[in-house]
Coordinates of N, CA and C in Angstrom, one line a residue:
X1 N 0.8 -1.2 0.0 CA 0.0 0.0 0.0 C 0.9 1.3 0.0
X2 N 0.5 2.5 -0.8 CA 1.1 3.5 -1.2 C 0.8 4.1 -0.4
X3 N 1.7 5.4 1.1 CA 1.3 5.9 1.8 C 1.3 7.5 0.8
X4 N -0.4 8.2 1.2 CA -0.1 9.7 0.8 C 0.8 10.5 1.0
X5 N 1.6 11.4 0.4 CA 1.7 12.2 0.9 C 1.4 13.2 1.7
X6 N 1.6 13.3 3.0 CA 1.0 14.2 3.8 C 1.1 16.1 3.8
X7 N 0.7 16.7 3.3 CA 0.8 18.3 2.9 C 0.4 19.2 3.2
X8 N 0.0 20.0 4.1 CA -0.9 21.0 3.9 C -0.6 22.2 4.5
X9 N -1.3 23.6 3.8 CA -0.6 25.0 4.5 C -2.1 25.5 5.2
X10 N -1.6 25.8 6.1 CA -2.3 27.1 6.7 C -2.5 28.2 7.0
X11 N -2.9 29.4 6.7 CA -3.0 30.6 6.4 C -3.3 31.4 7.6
X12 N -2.7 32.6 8.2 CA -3.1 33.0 8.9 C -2.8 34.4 8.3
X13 N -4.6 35.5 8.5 CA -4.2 36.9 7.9 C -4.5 38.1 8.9
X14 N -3.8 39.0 8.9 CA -3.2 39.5 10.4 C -3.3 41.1 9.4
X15 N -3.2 42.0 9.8 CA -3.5 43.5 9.4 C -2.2 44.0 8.6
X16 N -1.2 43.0 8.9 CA 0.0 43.4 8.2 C 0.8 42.3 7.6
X17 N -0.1 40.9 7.9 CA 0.7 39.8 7.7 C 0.1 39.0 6.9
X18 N 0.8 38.0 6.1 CA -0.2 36.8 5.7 C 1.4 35.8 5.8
X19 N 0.9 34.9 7.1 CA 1.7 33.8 7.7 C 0.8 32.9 7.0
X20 N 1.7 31.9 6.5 CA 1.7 30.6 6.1 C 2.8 29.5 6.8
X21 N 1.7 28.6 7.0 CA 2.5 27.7 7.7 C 2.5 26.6 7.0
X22 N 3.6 25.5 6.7 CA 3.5 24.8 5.8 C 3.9 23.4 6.7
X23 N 2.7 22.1 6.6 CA 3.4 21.4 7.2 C 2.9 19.8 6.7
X24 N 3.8 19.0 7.4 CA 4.1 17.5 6.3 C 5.0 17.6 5.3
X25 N 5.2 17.3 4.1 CA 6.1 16.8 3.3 C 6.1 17.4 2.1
X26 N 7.0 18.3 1.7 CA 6.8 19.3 0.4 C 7.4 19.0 -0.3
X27 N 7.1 18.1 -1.3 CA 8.2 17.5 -2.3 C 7.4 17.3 -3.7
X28 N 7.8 16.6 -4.3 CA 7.5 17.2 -6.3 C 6.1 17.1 -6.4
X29 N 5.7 16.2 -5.6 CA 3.8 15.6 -5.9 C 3.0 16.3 -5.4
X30 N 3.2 18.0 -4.5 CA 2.6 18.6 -3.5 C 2.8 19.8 -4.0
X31 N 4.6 20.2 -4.7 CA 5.3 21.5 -5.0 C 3.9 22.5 -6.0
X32 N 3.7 22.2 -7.2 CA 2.6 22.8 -7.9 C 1.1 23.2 -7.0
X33 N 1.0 21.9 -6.6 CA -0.4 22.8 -5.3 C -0.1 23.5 -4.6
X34 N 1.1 23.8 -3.9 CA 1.4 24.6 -2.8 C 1.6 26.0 -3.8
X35 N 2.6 25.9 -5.0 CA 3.1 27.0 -5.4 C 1.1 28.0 -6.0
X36 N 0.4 27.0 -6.7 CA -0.8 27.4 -6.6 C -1.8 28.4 -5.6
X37 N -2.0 27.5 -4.3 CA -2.1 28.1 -3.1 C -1.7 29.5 -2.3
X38 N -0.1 29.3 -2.9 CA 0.5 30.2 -2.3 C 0.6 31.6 -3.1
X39 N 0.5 31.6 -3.8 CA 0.7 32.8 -5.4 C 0.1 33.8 -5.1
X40 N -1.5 33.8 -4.1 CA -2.1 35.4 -4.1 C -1.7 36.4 -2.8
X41 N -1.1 35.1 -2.3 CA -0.5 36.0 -1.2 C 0.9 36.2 -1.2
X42 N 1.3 35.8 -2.3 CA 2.6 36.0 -2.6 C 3.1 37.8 -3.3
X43 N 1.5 37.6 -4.3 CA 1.5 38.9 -5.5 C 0.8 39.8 -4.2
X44 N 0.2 39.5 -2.9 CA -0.3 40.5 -1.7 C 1.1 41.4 -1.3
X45 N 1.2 42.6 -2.1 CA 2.2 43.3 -1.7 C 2.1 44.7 -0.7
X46 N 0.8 44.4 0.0 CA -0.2 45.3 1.0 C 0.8 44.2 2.4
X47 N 0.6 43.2 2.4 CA 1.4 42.4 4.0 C 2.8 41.8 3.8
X48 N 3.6 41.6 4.8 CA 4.8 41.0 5.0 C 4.0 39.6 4.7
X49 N 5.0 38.8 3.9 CA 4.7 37.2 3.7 C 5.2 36.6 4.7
X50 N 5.3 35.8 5.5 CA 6.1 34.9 6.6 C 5.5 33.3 6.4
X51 N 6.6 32.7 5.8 CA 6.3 31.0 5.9 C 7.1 30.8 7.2
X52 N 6.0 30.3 8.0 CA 6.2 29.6 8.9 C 6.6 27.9 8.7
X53 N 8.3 27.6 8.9 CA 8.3 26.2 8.8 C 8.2 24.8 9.7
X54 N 7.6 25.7 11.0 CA 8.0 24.6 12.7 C 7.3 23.4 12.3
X55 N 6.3 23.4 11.4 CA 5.6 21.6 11.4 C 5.9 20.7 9.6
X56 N 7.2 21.2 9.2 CA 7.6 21.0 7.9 C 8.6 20.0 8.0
X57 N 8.2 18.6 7.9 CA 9.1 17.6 8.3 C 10.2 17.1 7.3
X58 N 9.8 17.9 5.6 CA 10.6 17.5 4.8 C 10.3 18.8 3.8
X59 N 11.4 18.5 2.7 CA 11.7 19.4 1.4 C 12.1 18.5 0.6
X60 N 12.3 18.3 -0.9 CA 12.9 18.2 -1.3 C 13.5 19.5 -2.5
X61 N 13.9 19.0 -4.1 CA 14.5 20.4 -4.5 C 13.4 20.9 -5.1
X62 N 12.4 19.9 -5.2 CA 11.3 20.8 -6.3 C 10.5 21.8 -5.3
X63 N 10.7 21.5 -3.8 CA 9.8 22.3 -2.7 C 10.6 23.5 -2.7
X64 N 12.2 23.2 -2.5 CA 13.3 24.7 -2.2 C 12.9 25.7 -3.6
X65 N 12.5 24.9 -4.9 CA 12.5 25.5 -5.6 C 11.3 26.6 -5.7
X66 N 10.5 26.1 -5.1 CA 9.2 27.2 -5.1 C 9.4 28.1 -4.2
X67 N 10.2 27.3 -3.2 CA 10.5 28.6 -2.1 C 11.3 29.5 -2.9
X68 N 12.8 29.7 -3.7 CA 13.1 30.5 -4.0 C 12.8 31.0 -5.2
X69 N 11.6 30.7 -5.9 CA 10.6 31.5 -6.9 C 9.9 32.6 -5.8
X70 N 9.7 32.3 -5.1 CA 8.8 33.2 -4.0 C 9.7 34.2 -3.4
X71 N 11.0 34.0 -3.1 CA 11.8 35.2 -2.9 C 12.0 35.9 -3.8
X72 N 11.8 35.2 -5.1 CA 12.4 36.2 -6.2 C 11.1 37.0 -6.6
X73 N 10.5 36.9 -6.4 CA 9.0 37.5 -6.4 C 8.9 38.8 -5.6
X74 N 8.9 38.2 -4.6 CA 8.9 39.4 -3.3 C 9.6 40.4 -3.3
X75 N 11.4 40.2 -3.9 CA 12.1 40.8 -4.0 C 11.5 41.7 -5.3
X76 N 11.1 41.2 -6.2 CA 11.0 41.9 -7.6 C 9.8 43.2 -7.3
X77 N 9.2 42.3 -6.4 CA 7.7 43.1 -5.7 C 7.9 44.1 -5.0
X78 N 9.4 44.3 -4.2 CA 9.9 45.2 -3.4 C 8.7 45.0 -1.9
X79 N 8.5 43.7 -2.0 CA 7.7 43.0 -0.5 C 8.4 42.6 0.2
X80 N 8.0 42.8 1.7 CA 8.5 42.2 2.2 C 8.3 41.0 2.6
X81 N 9.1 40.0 3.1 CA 9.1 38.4 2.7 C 10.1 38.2 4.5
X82 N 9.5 36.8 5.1 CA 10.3 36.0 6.2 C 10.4 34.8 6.1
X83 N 10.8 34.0 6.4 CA 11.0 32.7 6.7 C 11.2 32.0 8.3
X84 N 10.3 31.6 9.1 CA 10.6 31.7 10.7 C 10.6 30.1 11.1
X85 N 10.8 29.9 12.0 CA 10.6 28.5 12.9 C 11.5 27.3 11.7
X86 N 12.4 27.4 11.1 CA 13.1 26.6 10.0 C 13.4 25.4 11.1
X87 N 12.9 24.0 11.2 CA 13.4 23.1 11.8 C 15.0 23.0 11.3
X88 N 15.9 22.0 12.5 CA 17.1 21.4 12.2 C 17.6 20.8 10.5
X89 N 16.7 19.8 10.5 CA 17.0 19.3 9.2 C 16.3 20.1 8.1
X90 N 15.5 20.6 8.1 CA 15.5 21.7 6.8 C 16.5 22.8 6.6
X91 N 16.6 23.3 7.5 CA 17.8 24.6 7.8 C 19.2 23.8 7.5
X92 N 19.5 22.8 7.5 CA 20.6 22.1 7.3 C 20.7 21.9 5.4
X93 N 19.2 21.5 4.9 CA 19.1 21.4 3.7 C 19.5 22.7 2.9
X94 N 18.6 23.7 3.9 CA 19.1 25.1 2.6 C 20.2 25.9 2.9
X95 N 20.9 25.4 4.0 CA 22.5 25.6 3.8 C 23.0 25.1 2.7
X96 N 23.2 23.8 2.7 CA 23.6 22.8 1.5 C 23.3 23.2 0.4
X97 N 21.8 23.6 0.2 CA 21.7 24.6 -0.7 C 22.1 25.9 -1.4
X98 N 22.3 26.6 -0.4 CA 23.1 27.4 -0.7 C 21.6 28.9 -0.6
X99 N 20.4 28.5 0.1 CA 19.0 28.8 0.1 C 19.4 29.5 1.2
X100 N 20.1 29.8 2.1 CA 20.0 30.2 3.9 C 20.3 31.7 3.2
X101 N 21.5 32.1 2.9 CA 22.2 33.7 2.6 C 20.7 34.5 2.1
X102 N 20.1 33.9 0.6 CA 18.8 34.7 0.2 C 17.3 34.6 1.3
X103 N 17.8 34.1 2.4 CA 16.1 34.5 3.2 C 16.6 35.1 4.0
X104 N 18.2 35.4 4.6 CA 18.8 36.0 5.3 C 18.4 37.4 4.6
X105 N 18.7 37.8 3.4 CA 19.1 38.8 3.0 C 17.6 39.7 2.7
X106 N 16.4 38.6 2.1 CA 15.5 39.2 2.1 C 15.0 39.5 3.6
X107 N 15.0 39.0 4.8 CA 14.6 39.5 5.6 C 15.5 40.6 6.6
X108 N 16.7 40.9 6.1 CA 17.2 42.5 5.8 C 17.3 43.1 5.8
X109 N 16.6 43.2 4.4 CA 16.9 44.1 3.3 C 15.6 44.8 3.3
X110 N 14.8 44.1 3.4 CA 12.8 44.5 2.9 C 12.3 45.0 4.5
X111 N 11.8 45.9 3.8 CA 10.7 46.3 5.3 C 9.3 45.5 5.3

């Protein structure tokens, strides 16, 4: 038996914010729904974006990859953009990646 992938974000919208929290397993089979999901509050250049990652037990590159479409957005947007609660082994991954310096810099750089 094929176990699902487990996925899902949750939205929280705040007078200056639209936190997303992303949690379970964000890898190639999930990456297009999320990037979907996430898009209007991405182009929301009225709130700070903040993905929350404390309940995000995995990544893979097609998931980092949506994430850094979204900084490059934000940035192009001149939005501001965070990234909070990065567990151990994801924060480990987007070192490796070379992902940690650009959420460093957008959160910065952007008001």
């Amino acid at each position: 038996m094929v176990q699902e992938n487990k996925f899902r974000m949750e939205k929280q919208i705040t007078d200056d914010d639209n936190i997303i929290s992303l949690i379970g397993e964000l890898d190639l089979s999930k990456a297009s729904e999320f990037n979907t999901n996430v898009d209007p509050f991405v182009q929301d250049v009225g709130r700070k974006l903040i993905l929350n990652l404390k309940e995000l037990t995995y990544i893979d590159s097609t998931g980092i990859g949506v994430i850094l479409t979204i900084i490059k957005t934000r940035h192009a947007l001149k939005a501001s953009f965070a990234v909070e609660n990065i567990p151990p082994k994801v924060q480990k991954l987007f070192d490796l990646t070379g992902l940690t310096p650009f959420l460093s810099a957008v959160a910065n750089t952007v008001n």
